[in-house]
């Protein structure tokens, strides 16, 4: 796998379809990049994938749901692996509003994205999508201040944005299929890349944020950067509880990169 690749969609939770893709990380492995369709009475698309796989992303989205039926596009944050196909989706989803925060809206403006359909929501508030409430949650780790995940009580699923991601050796269908050493090392490596501030946080205070997530009692965790994880909340929280002791990630410099490319 040498370039971003879109794979087939999978049913990852009751009423939720994962739109699955992967980015190669030379020298390290692959990073999953997932968006999600929640088939609520008012259907929701969570994130819009990467521009580099646009035609496959749109095809998989159309196979999961008629985009015209979408009522909400929930942007977990305004990173390019999450907003890459926003304009393409908006063009096919005329009745969808874009859920983000005030900071998210400002960053959308910086990207030249349309703001006329924005709907502002903050962590702690809930979005009513007809047959369920989606509770906006600040995940325990993130790389952007606007990051907002969500808890779907009806399916007991926590959609956690960048949090709980892992760099993997190769694509897998379910997080439970990753052996525990690879999951721990891949998760802590990803956390050190995505949230380098972990190395300077107060360990106990960070523990409190993890406890708050544990209290959600989510049966399923759907991370943007991990295959679906069922009944793994405690395992993933335990891994993350030690991520603040992982050395801060320093990427290869030019010399090392040239050696890697030659190899
Ligand atoms: Fe991110
Ligand atoms: Fe991301």
CSV table of N, CA and C in Angstrom, one decimal, residues 16-181:
chain,number,residue,atom,x,y,z
A,16,UNK,N,-24.9,2.0,12.0
A,16,UNK,CA,-23.7,2.9,11.7
A,16,UNK,C,-22.8,2.1,10.7
A,17,UNK,N,-22.5,2.8,9.6
A,17,UNK,CA,-21.6,2.2,8.6
A,17,UNK,C,-20.3,3.0,8.6
A,18,UNK,N,-19.2,2.3,8.6
A,18,UNK,CA,-17.9,3.0,8.5
A,18,UNK,C,-17.4,3.0,7.1
A,19,UNK,N,-17.0,4.2,6.6
A,19,UNK,CA,-16.4,4.4,5.3
A,19,UNK,C,-14.9,4.4,5.5
A,20,UNK,N,-14.3,3.3,5.1
A,20,UNK,CA,-12.9,3.0,5.5
A,20,UNK,C,-11.9,3.3,4.5
A,21,UNK,N,-10.8,4.0,4.9
A,21,UNK,CA,-9.7,4.2,4.0
A,21,UNK,C,-8.4,4.1,4.9
A,22,UNK,N,-7.3,4.1,4.2
A,22,UNK,CA,-6.0,4.0,4.8
A,22,UNK,C,-5.0,5.0,4.2
A,23,UNK,N,-4.1,5.5,5.0
A,23,UNK,CA,-3.0,6.3,4.5
A,23,UNK,C,-1.7,5.5,4.9
A,24,UNK,N,-0.8,5.3,3.9
A,24,UNK,CA,0.5,4.7,4.2
A,24,UNK,C,1.4,5.7,5.0
A,25,UNK,N,2.1,5.2,6.0
A,25,UNK,CA,3.0,6.1,6.7
A,25,UNK,C,4.4,5.4,6.5
A,26,UNK,N,5.2,5.9,5.6
A,26,UNK,CA,6.4,5.2,5.2
A,26,UNK,C,7.3,5.0,6.4
A,27,UNK,N,7.7,3.7,6.5
A,27,UNK,CA,8.6,3.4,7.7
A,27,UNK,C,7.9,3.0,8.9
A,28,UNK,N,6.6,3.2,9.0
A,28,UNK,CA,5.8,2.9,10.2
A,28,UNK,C,4.6,1.9,10.0
A,29,UNK,N,4.0,2.0,8.8
A,29,UNK,CA,2.8,1.2,8.6
A,29,UNK,C,1.7,1.9,7.9
A,30,UNK,N,0.5,1.7,8.4
A,30,UNK,CA,-0.7,2.4,7.8
A,30,UNK,C,-1.5,3.1,8.9
A,31,UNK,N,-2.2,4.1,8.5
A,31,UNK,CA,-3.1,4.8,9.5
A,31,UNK,C,-4.5,4.7,8.9
A,32,UNK,N,-5.5,4.0,9.6
A,32,UNK,CA,-6.9,4.1,9.1
A,32,UNK,C,-7.4,5.5,9.1
A,33,UNK,N,-8.3,5.8,8.2
A,33,UNK,CA,-9.0,7.1,8.1
A,33,UNK,C,-10.5,6.7,7.9
A,34,UNK,N,-11.3,6.9,8.9
A,34,UNK,CA,-12.7,6.5,8.7
A,34,UNK,C,-13.6,7.7,8.8
A,35,UNK,N,-14.7,7.6,8.0
A,35,UNK,CA,-15.9,8.5,8.2
A,35,UNK,C,-17.0,7.5,8.6
A,36,UNK,N,-18.2,8.1,9.0
A,36,UNK,CA,-19.2,7.2,9.5
A,36,UNK,C,-20.6,7.8,9.0
A,37,UNK,N,-21.5,6.8,8.6
A,37,UNK,CA,-22.9,7.2,8.3
A,37,UNK,C,-23.7,6.6,9.5
A,38,UNK,N,-24.4,7.5,10.2
A,38,UNK,CA,-25.4,7.1,11.2
A,38,UNK,C,-26.8,7.1,10.6
A,39,UNK,N,-27.4,6.0,10.5
A,39,UNK,CA,-28.7,5.9,9.8
A,39,UNK,C,-29.8,6.2,10.9
A,40,UNK,N,-29.7,7.4,11.4
A,40,UNK,CA,-30.8,7.9,12.3
A,40,UNK,C,-32.0,8.3,11.5
A,41,UNK,N,-33.1,8.7,12.2
A,41,UNK,CA,-34.2,9.2,11.4
A,41,UNK,C,-33.8,10.4,10.6
A,42,UNK,N,-33.0,11.2,11.2
A,42,UNK,CA,-32.3,12.3,10.4
A,42,UNK,C,-30.9,11.8,10.2
A,43,UNK,N,-30.6,11.3,9.0
A,43,UNK,CA,-29.2,10.7,8.8
A,43,UNK,C,-28.1,11.6,8.9
A,44,UNK,N,-27.0,11.1,9.5
A,44,UNK,CA,-25.8,11.9,9.8
A,44,UNK,C,-24.6,11.3,9.1
A,45,UNK,N,-23.8,12.1,8.5
A,45,UNK,CA,-22.4,11.7,8.0
A,45,UNK,C,-21.4,12.4,9.0
A,46,UNK,N,-20.6,11.5,9.6
A,46,UNK,CA,-19.6,12.1,10.5
A,46,UNK,C,-18.2,12.1,9.7
A,47,UNK,N,-17.8,13.3,9.4
A,47,UNK,CA,-16.6,13.6,8.6
A,47,UNK,C,-16.7,13.2,7.1
A,48,UNK,N,-15.8,13.7,6.3
A,48,UNK,CA,-16.0,13.5,4.8
A,48,UNK,C,-14.8,13.0,4.1
A,49,UNK,N,-13.9,12.3,4.9
A,49,UNK,CA,-12.8,11.6,4.2
A,49,UNK,C,-11.7,12.5,3.6
A,50,UNK,N,-10.9,11.8,2.8
A,50,UNK,CA,-9.7,12.5,2.2
A,50,UNK,C,-10.0,12.9,0.7
A,51,UNK,N,-9.5,14.0,0.3
A,51,UNK,CA,-9.7,14.4,-1.1
A,51,UNK,C,-9.0,13.4,-2.1
A,52,UNK,N,-7.9,12.9,-1.6
A,52,UNK,CA,-7.1,12.0,-2.5
A,52,UNK,C,-7.9,10.7,-2.9
A,53,UNK,N,-9.0,10.4,-2.2
A,53,UNK,CA,-9.8,9.2,-2.6
A,53,UNK,C,-11.2,9.6,-2.9
A,54,UNK,N,-11.4,10.8,-3.4
A,54,UNK,CA,-12.7,11.4,-3.5
A,54,UNK,C,-13.7,10.5,-4.3
A,55,UNK,N,-13.3,10.0,-5.5
A,55,UNK,CA,-14.3,9.2,-6.2
A,55,UNK,C,-14.7,8.0,-5.5
A,56,UNK,N,-13.8,7.3,-4.9
A,56,UNK,CA,-14.1,6.0,-4.1
A,56,UNK,C,-14.9,6.4,-2.9
A,57,UNK,N,-14.6,7.5,-2.2
A,57,UNK,CA,-15.3,7.9,-1.0
A,57,UNK,C,-16.8,8.2,-1.4
A,58,UNK,N,-17.0,8.9,-2.5
A,58,UNK,CA,-18.4,9.3,-2.8
A,58,UNK,C,-19.1,8.1,-3.3
A,59,UNK,N,-18.4,7.1,-3.9
A,59,UNK,CA,-19.1,5.9,-4.3
A,59,UNK,C,-19.6,5.1,-3.1
A,60,UNK,N,-18.6,5.0,-2.1
A,60,UNK,CA,-19.0,4.2,-0.9
A,60,UNK,C,-20.1,4.9,-0.1
A,61,UNK,N,-20.0,6.3,-0.1
A,61,UNK,CA,-21.1,7.0,0.6
A,61,UNK,C,-22.4,6.8,0.0
A,62,UNK,N,-22.5,6.8,-1.4
A,62,UNK,CA,-23.7,6.6,-2.1
A,62,UNK,C,-24.3,5.2,-1.9
A,63,UNK,N,-23.3,4.2,-1.7
A,63,UNK,CA,-23.8,2.9,-1.5
A,63,UNK,C,-24.3,2.7,-0.1
A,64,UNK,N,-23.9,3.5,0.9
A,64,UNK,CA,-24.4,3.4,2.3
A,64,UNK,C,-25.7,4.1,2.4
A,65,UNK,N,-25.8,5.3,1.7
A,65,UNK,CA,-27.1,6.1,1.9
A,65,UNK,C,-27.2,7.0,0.7
A,66,UNK,N,-28.4,7.4,0.3
A,66,UNK,CA,-28.6,8.4,-0.7
A,66,UNK,C,-28.2,9.7,-0.1
A,67,UNK,N,-27.2,10.4,-0.6
A,67,UNK,CA,-26.7,11.6,0.0
A,67,UNK,C,-27.8,12.7,0.2
A,68,UNK,N,-28.8,12.6,-0.7
A,68,UNK,CA,-30.0,13.5,-0.6
A,68,UNK,C,-30.7,13.4,0.7
A,69,UNK,N,-30.6,12.2,1.3
A,69,UNK,CA,-31.3,12.0,2.6
A,69,UNK,C,-30.5,12.5,3.8
A,70,UNK,N,-29.3,12.9,3.6
A,70,UNK,CA,-28.5,13.4,4.8
A,70,UNK,C,-29.1,14.7,5.3
A,71,UNK,N,-29.2,14.7,6.6
A,71,UNK,CA,-29.7,16.0,7.2
A,71,UNK,C,-28.6,16.7,8.0
A,72,UNK,N,-27.5,15.9,8.3
A,72,UNK,CA,-26.4,16.5,9.1
A,72,UNK,C,-25.1,16.0,8.6
A,73,UNK,N,-24.1,16.9,8.6
A,73,UNK,CA,-22.7,16.5,8.4
A,73,UNK,C,-21.9,17.0,9.6
A,74,UNK,N,-21.5,16.0,10.4
A,74,UNK,CA,-20.9,16.3,11.7
A,74,UNK,C,-19.4,16.3,11.4
A,75,UNK,N,-18.7,17.5,11.6
A,75,UNK,CA,-17.3,17.6,11.4
A,75,UNK,C,-16.6,17.4,12.7
A,76,UNK,N,-15.9,16.4,13.0
A,76,UNK,CA,-15.2,16.2,14.3
A,76,UNK,C,-14.2,17.3,14.5
A,77,UNK,N,-13.5,17.7,13.4
A,77,UNK,CA,-12.6,18.8,13.4
A,77,UNK,C,-12.2,19.1,11.9
A,78,UNK,N,-11.4,20.2,11.8
A,78,UNK,CA,-11.3,20.7,10.4
A,78,UNK,C,-9.9,20.3,9.8
A,79,UNK,N,-9.5,19.1,10.1
A,79,UNK,CA,-8.2,18.6,9.5
A,79,UNK,C,-8.6,18.0,8.1
A,80,UNK,N,-7.6,18.0,7.2
A,80,UNK,CA,-7.8,17.6,5.8
A,80,UNK,C,-8.2,16.1,5.7
A,81,UNK,N,-7.9,15.3,6.7
A,81,UNK,CA,-8.4,13.9,6.5
A,81,UNK,C,-9.8,13.7,7.0
A,82,UNK,N,-10.4,14.9,7.4
A,82,UNK,CA,-11.8,14.8,7.9
A,82,UNK,C,-12.8,15.7,7.1
A,83,UNK,N,-12.2,16.6,6.4
A,83,UNK,CA,-13.1,17.6,5.6
A,83,UNK,C,-12.8,17.5,4.1
A,84,UNK,N,-12.0,16.5,3.7
A,84,UNK,CA,-11.5,16.4,2.3
A,84,UNK,C,-12.6,16.5,1.2
A,85,UNK,N,-13.7,15.9,1.5
A,85,UNK,CA,-14.8,15.9,0.5
A,85,UNK,C,-16.0,16.6,0.9
A,86,UNK,N,-15.9,17.6,1.8
A,86,UNK,CA,-17.0,18.3,2.3
A,86,UNK,C,-17.8,19.0,1.2
A,87,UNK,N,-17.2,19.7,0.3
A,87,UNK,CA,-17.9,20.4,-0.8
A,87,UNK,C,-18.6,19.4,-1.7
A,88,UNK,N,-17.9,18.3,-2.0
A,88,UNK,CA,-18.6,17.3,-2.9
A,88,UNK,C,-19.8,16.7,-2.2
A,89,UNK,N,-19.7,16.5,-0.9
A,89,UNK,CA,-20.9,16.0,-0.2
A,89,UNK,C,-22.0,17.0,-0.2
A,90,UNK,N,-21.7,18.3,0.2
A,90,UNK,CA,-22.7,19.3,0.3
A,90,UNK,C,-23.4,19.5,-1.1
A,91,UNK,N,-22.7,19.3,-2.2
A,91,UNK,CA,-23.3,19.4,-3.5
A,91,UNK,C,-24.4,18.4,-3.7
A,92,UNK,N,-24.2,17.2,-3.1
A,92,UNK,CA,-25.2,16.1,-3.3
A,92,UNK,C,-26.2,16.0,-2.1
A,93,UNK,N,-26.0,16.8,-1.1
A,93,UNK,CA,-26.8,16.7,0.1
A,93,UNK,C,-27.4,18.1,0.4
A,94,UNK,N,-28.4,18.5,-0.4
A,94,UNK,CA,-28.8,19.9,-0.3
A,94,UNK,C,-29.5,20.2,1.0
A,95,UNK,N,-30.0,19.2,1.7
A,95,UNK,CA,-30.7,19.4,3.0
A,95,UNK,C,-29.9,19.2,4.2
A,96,UNK,N,-28.6,19.0,4.0
A,96,UNK,CA,-27.7,18.7,5.2
A,96,UNK,C,-27.1,20.0,5.8
A,97,UNK,N,-27.1,20.1,7.1
A,97,UNK,CA,-26.4,21.2,7.8
A,97,UNK,C,-25.1,20.7,8.4
A,98,UNK,N,-24.1,21.6,8.5
A,98,UNK,CA,-22.8,21.2,8.9
A,98,UNK,C,-22.6,21.5,10.4
A,99,UNK,N,-22.4,20.4,11.2
A,99,UNK,CA,-22.3,20.6,12.6
A,99,UNK,C,-20.8,20.8,13.0
A,100,UNK,N,-20.5,21.9,13.6
A,100,UNK,CA,-19.2,22.2,14.1
A,100,UNK,C,-19.3,23.2,15.2
A,101,UNK,N,-18.1,23.6,15.7
A,101,UNK,CA,-18.1,24.6,16.8
A,101,UNK,C,-17.7,26.0,16.2
A,102,UNK,N,-17.7,27.0,17.0
A,102,UNK,CA,-17.3,28.4,16.6
A,102,UNK,C,-15.9,28.4,16.0
A,103,UNK,N,-15.0,27.7,16.7
A,103,UNK,CA,-13.6,27.6,16.1
A,103,UNK,C,-13.6,26.8,14.8
A,104,UNK,N,-14.4,25.8,14.8
A,104,UNK,CA,-14.4,25.0,13.6
A,104,UNK,C,-15.0,25.8,12.4
A,105,UNK,N,-16.0,26.7,12.7
A,105,UNK,CA,-16.5,27.5,11.6
A,105,UNK,C,-15.5,28.5,11.1
A,106,UNK,N,-14.7,29.0,12.1
A,106,UNK,CA,-13.6,30.0,11.7
A,106,UNK,C,-12.6,29.3,10.8
A,107,UNK,N,-12.3,28.1,11.1
A,107,UNK,CA,-11.3,27.4,10.3
A,107,UNK,C,-11.9,27.0,9.0
A,108,UNK,N,-13.1,26.6,8.9
A,108,UNK,CA,-13.8,26.4,7.6
A,108,UNK,C,-13.7,27.6,6.7
A,109,UNK,N,-13.9,28.8,7.4
A,109,UNK,CA,-13.7,30.0,6.6
A,109,UNK,C,-12.3,30.2,6.0
A,110,UNK,N,-11.3,29.9,6.8
A,110,UNK,CA,-9.9,30.0,6.4
A,110,UNK,C,-9.7,29.0,5.2
A,111,UNK,N,-10.4,27.9,5.1
A,111,UNK,CA,-10.2,27.0,4.0
A,111,UNK,C,-11.1,27.4,2.8
A,112,UNK,N,-11.9,28.5,2.9
A,112,UNK,CA,-12.7,28.9,1.9
A,112,UNK,C,-14.0,28.0,1.7
A,113,UNK,N,-14.3,27.3,2.8
A,113,UNK,CA,-15.5,26.4,2.7
A,113,UNK,C,-16.8,27.2,3.0
A,114,UNK,N,-17.9,26.8,2.5
A,114,UNK,CA,-19.2,27.6,2.7
A,114,UNK,C,-19.6,27.5,4.1
A,115,UNK,N,-20.1,28.7,4.6
A,115,UNK,CA,-20.5,28.7,6.0
A,115,UNK,C,-22.0,28.9,6.2
A,116,UNK,N,-22.8,28.9,5.1
A,116,UNK,CA,-24.2,29.2,5.1
A,116,UNK,C,-25.0,28.1,5.8
A,117,UNK,N,-24.5,26.9,5.9
A,117,UNK,CA,-25.3,25.8,6.4
A,117,UNK,C,-24.7,25.3,7.8
A,118,UNK,N,-23.8,26.1,8.4
A,118,UNK,CA,-23.2,25.7,9.6
A,118,UNK,C,-24.3,25.7,10.8
A,119,UNK,N,-24.1,24.7,11.7
A,119,UNK,CA,-24.9,24.6,12.9
A,119,UNK,C,-23.9,24.4,14.0
A,120,UNK,N,-23.9,25.4,14.9
A,120,UNK,CA,-22.9,25.4,16.0
A,120,UNK,C,-23.3,24.6,17.2
A,121,UNK,N,-22.5,23.7,17.7
A,121,UNK,CA,-22.7,22.8,18.8
A,121,UNK,C,-21.5,22.7,19.7
A,122,UNK,N,-21.6,22.8,21.0
A,122,UNK,CA,-20.5,22.7,21.9
A,122,UNK,C,-20.5,21.4,22.6
A,123,UNK,N,-19.3,20.9,23.1
A,123,UNK,CA,-19.3,19.7,24.0
A,123,UNK,C,-20.2,19.9,25.2
A,124,UNK,N,-21.0,18.9,25.5
A,124,UNK,CA,-22.0,18.9,26.6
A,124,UNK,C,-23.4,19.1,26.0
A,125,UNK,N,-23.5,19.7,24.8
A,125,UNK,CA,-24.8,19.8,24.1
A,125,UNK,C,-25.1,18.6,23.3
A,126,UNK,N,-26.4,18.4,23.0
A,126,UNK,CA,-26.9,17.3,22.3
A,126,UNK,C,-27.5,17.7,21.0
A,127,UNK,N,-27.4,16.9,19.9
A,127,UNK,CA,-28.1,17.1,18.7
A,127,UNK,C,-29.2,16.1,18.5
A,128,UNK,N,-30.4,16.6,18.4
A,128,UNK,CA,-31.6,15.7,18.2
A,128,UNK,C,-31.7,15.3,16.7
A,129,UNK,N,-31.5,14.0,16.5
A,129,UNK,CA,-31.6,13.6,15.1
A,129,UNK,C,-32.8,12.7,14.9
A,130,UNK,N,-33.9,13.0,15.6
A,130,UNK,CA,-35.2,12.3,15.4
A,130,UNK,C,-35.4,11.1,16.2
A,131,UNK,N,-34.6,10.1,16.1
A,131,UNK,CA,-34.8,8.9,16.9
A,131,UNK,C,-33.8,8.7,18.0
A,132,UNK,N,-32.9,9.7,18.2
A,132,UNK,CA,-31.9,9.6,19.2
A,132,UNK,C,-31.2,11.0,19.4
A,133,UNK,N,-30.6,11.2,20.5
A,133,UNK,CA,-29.8,12.4,20.8
A,133,UNK,C,-28.3,12.0,20.6
A,134,UNK,N,-27.6,12.8,19.9
A,134,UNK,CA,-26.1,12.6,19.8
A,134,UNK,C,-25.5,13.7,20.7
A,135,UNK,N,-24.8,13.1,21.8
A,135,UNK,CA,-24.2,14.0,22.8
A,135,UNK,C,-22.8,14.4,22.3
A,136,UNK,N,-22.5,15.7,22.2
A,136,UNK,CA,-21.2,16.2,21.8
A,136,UNK,C,-20.2,16.0,23.0
A,137,UNK,N,-19.1,15.4,22.7
A,137,UNK,CA,-18.1,15.0,23.7
A,137,UNK,C,-16.7,15.5,23.2
A,138,UNK,N,-16.0,16.1,24.1
A,138,UNK,CA,-14.6,16.4,23.9
A,138,UNK,C,-13.8,15.1,24.1
A,139,UNK,N,-13.1,14.6,23.1
A,139,UNK,CA,-12.4,13.3,23.3
A,139,UNK,C,-11.1,13.6,24.2
A,140,UNK,N,-10.5,12.5,24.8
A,140,UNK,CA,-9.4,12.7,25.7
A,140,UNK,C,-8.1,13.2,25.0
A,141,UNK,N,-7.9,12.9,23.7
A,141,UNK,CA,-6.8,13.4,23.0
A,141,UNK,C,-7.3,14.0,21.7
A,142,UNK,N,-6.5,15.0,21.2
A,142,UNK,CA,-6.9,15.6,19.9
A,142,UNK,C,-5.8,16.5,19.4
A,143,UNK,N,-5.9,16.9,18.2
A,143,UNK,CA,-4.8,17.7,17.6
A,143,UNK,C,-5.3,19.1,17.2
A,144,UNK,N,-6.6,19.4,17.5
A,144,UNK,CA,-7.2,20.6,17.0
A,144,UNK,C,-8.2,21.1,18.1
A,145,UNK,N,-8.2,22.4,18.4
A,145,UNK,CA,-9.1,22.8,19.6
A,145,UNK,C,-10.6,22.6,19.4
A,146,UNK,N,-11.0,22.6,18.1
A,146,UNK,CA,-12.4,22.5,17.8
A,146,UNK,C,-12.9,21.0,17.9
A,147,UNK,N,-12.0,20.1,18.2
A,147,UNK,CA,-12.4,18.6,18.1
A,147,UNK,C,-13.6,18.3,19.0
A,148,UNK,N,-14.6,17.7,18.4
A,148,UNK,CA,-15.8,17.3,19.1
A,148,UNK,C,-16.2,15.9,18.6
A,149,UNK,N,-16.2,14.9,19.4
A,149,UNK,CA,-16.7,13.6,19.1
A,149,UNK,C,-18.2,13.5,19.5
A,150,UNK,N,-18.7,12.3,19.5
A,150,UNK,CA,-20.1,12.2,19.9
A,150,UNK,C,-20.4,10.8,20.5
A,151,UNK,N,-21.4,10.8,21.4
A,151,UNK,CA,-21.9,9.6,22.0
A,151,UNK,C,-23.3,9.4,21.5
A,152,UNK,N,-23.5,8.2,20.8
A,152,UNK,CA,-24.9,7.8,20.4
A,152,UNK,C,-25.4,6.8,21.4
A,153,UNK,N,-26.3,7.3,22.3
A,153,UNK,CA,-26.8,6.4,23.4
A,153,UNK,C,-27.6,5.2,22.8
A,154,UNK,N,-28.3,5.4,21.7
A,154,UNK,CA,-29.1,4.4,21.1
A,154,UNK,C,-28.3,3.2,20.7
A,155,UNK,N,-27.1,3.4,20.1
A,155,UNK,CA,-26.3,2.3,19.8
A,155,UNK,C,-25.1,2.1,20.7
A,156,UNK,N,-25.1,2.8,21.8
A,156,UNK,CA,-24.0,2.8,22.8
A,156,UNK,C,-22.6,2.9,22.1
A,157,UNK,N,-22.5,3.9,21.2
A,157,UNK,CA,-21.3,4.0,20.4
A,157,UNK,C,-20.7,5.4,20.7
A,158,UNK,N,-19.4,5.4,20.9
A,158,UNK,CA,-18.6,6.7,21.1
A,158,UNK,C,-17.8,6.9,19.8
A,159,UNK,N,-18.1,7.9,19.1
A,159,UNK,CA,-17.3,8.3,17.9
A,159,UNK,C,-16.3,9.3,18.3
A,160,UNK,N,-15.0,8.9,18.3
A,160,UNK,CA,-14.0,9.6,19.2
A,160,UNK,C,-13.0,10.5,18.4
A,161,UNK,N,-13.3,10.8,17.1
A,161,UNK,CA,-12.4,11.6,16.3
A,161,UNK,C,-11.0,11.0,16.3
A,162,UNK,N,-10.0,11.8,16.4
A,162,UNK,CA,-8.6,11.2,16.3
A,162,UNK,C,-8.2,10.3,17.5
A,163,UNK,N,-8.9,10.5,18.6
A,163,UNK,CA,-8.6,9.8,19.8
A,163,UNK,C,-8.8,8.3,19.6
A,164,UNK,N,-8.0,7.5,20.3
A,164,UNK,CA,-8.0,6.0,20.2
A,164,UNK,C,-7.5,5.5,18.8
A,165,UNK,N,-6.8,6.4,18.1
A,165,UNK,CA,-6.3,5.9,16.8
A,165,UNK,C,-5.0,5.1,17.0
A,166,UNK,N,-4.6,4.4,16.0
A,166,UNK,CA,-3.3,3.6,16.1
A,166,UNK,C,-2.7,3.4,14.7
A,167,UNK,N,-1.4,3.5,14.6
A,167,UNK,CA,-0.7,3.1,13.4
A,167,UNK,C,-0.5,1.6,13.4
A,168,UNK,N,-0.9,1.0,12.3
A,168,UNK,CA,-1.0,-0.4,12.2
A,168,UNK,C,0.0,-1.0,11.2
A,169,UNK,N,0.3,-2.2,11.3
A,169,UNK,CA,1.2,-2.9,10.3
A,169,UNK,C,0.5,-3.0,9.0
A,170,UNK,N,-0.8,-3.3,9.0
A,170,UNK,CA,-1.6,-3.5,7.8
A,170,UNK,C,-3.1,-3.3,8.1
A,171,UNK,N,-3.9,-3.1,7.1
A,171,UNK,CA,-5.4,-2.9,7.4
A,171,UNK,C,-6.0,-4.2,8.0
A,172,UNK,N,-6.8,-4.0,9.0
A,172,UNK,CA,-7.6,-5.1,9.6
A,172,UNK,C,-9.1,-4.7,9.8
A,173,UNK,N,-10.0,-5.6,9.8
A,173,UNK,CA,-11.4,-5.3,9.9
A,173,UNK,C,-11.9,-4.8,11.3
A,174,UNK,N,-11.3,-5.4,12.3
A,174,UNK,CA,-11.7,-5.1,13.7
A,174,UNK,C,-10.5,-4.9,14.6
A,175,UNK,N,-10.7,-4.0,15.5
A,175,UNK,CA,-9.5,-3.7,16.4
A,175,UNK,C,-9.2,-5.0,17.3
A,176,UNK,N,-10.2,-5.8,17.5
A,176,UNK,CA,-9.9,-7.0,18.3
A,176,UNK,C,-8.9,-7.9,17.7
A,177,UNK,N,-8.8,-7.8,16.3
A,177,UNK,CA,-7.9,-8.7,15.6
A,177,UNK,C,-6.4,-8.2,15.6
A,178,UNK,N,-6.2,-7.1,16.2
A,178,UNK,CA,-4.8,-6.6,16.3
A,178,UNK,C,-4.2,-7.2,17.6
A,179,UNK,N,-3.0,-7.8,17.5
A,179,UNK,CA,-2.5,-8.4,18.7
A,179,UNK,C,-2.1,-7.3,19.7
A,180,UNK,N,-2.1,-7.6,21.0
A,180,UNK,CA,-2.2,-6.6,22.1
A,180,UNK,C,-0.9,-5.7,22.1
A,181,UNK,N,0.2,-6.3,21.7
A,181,UNK,CA,1.5,-5.5,21.7
A,181,UNK,C,1.4,-4.5,20.5
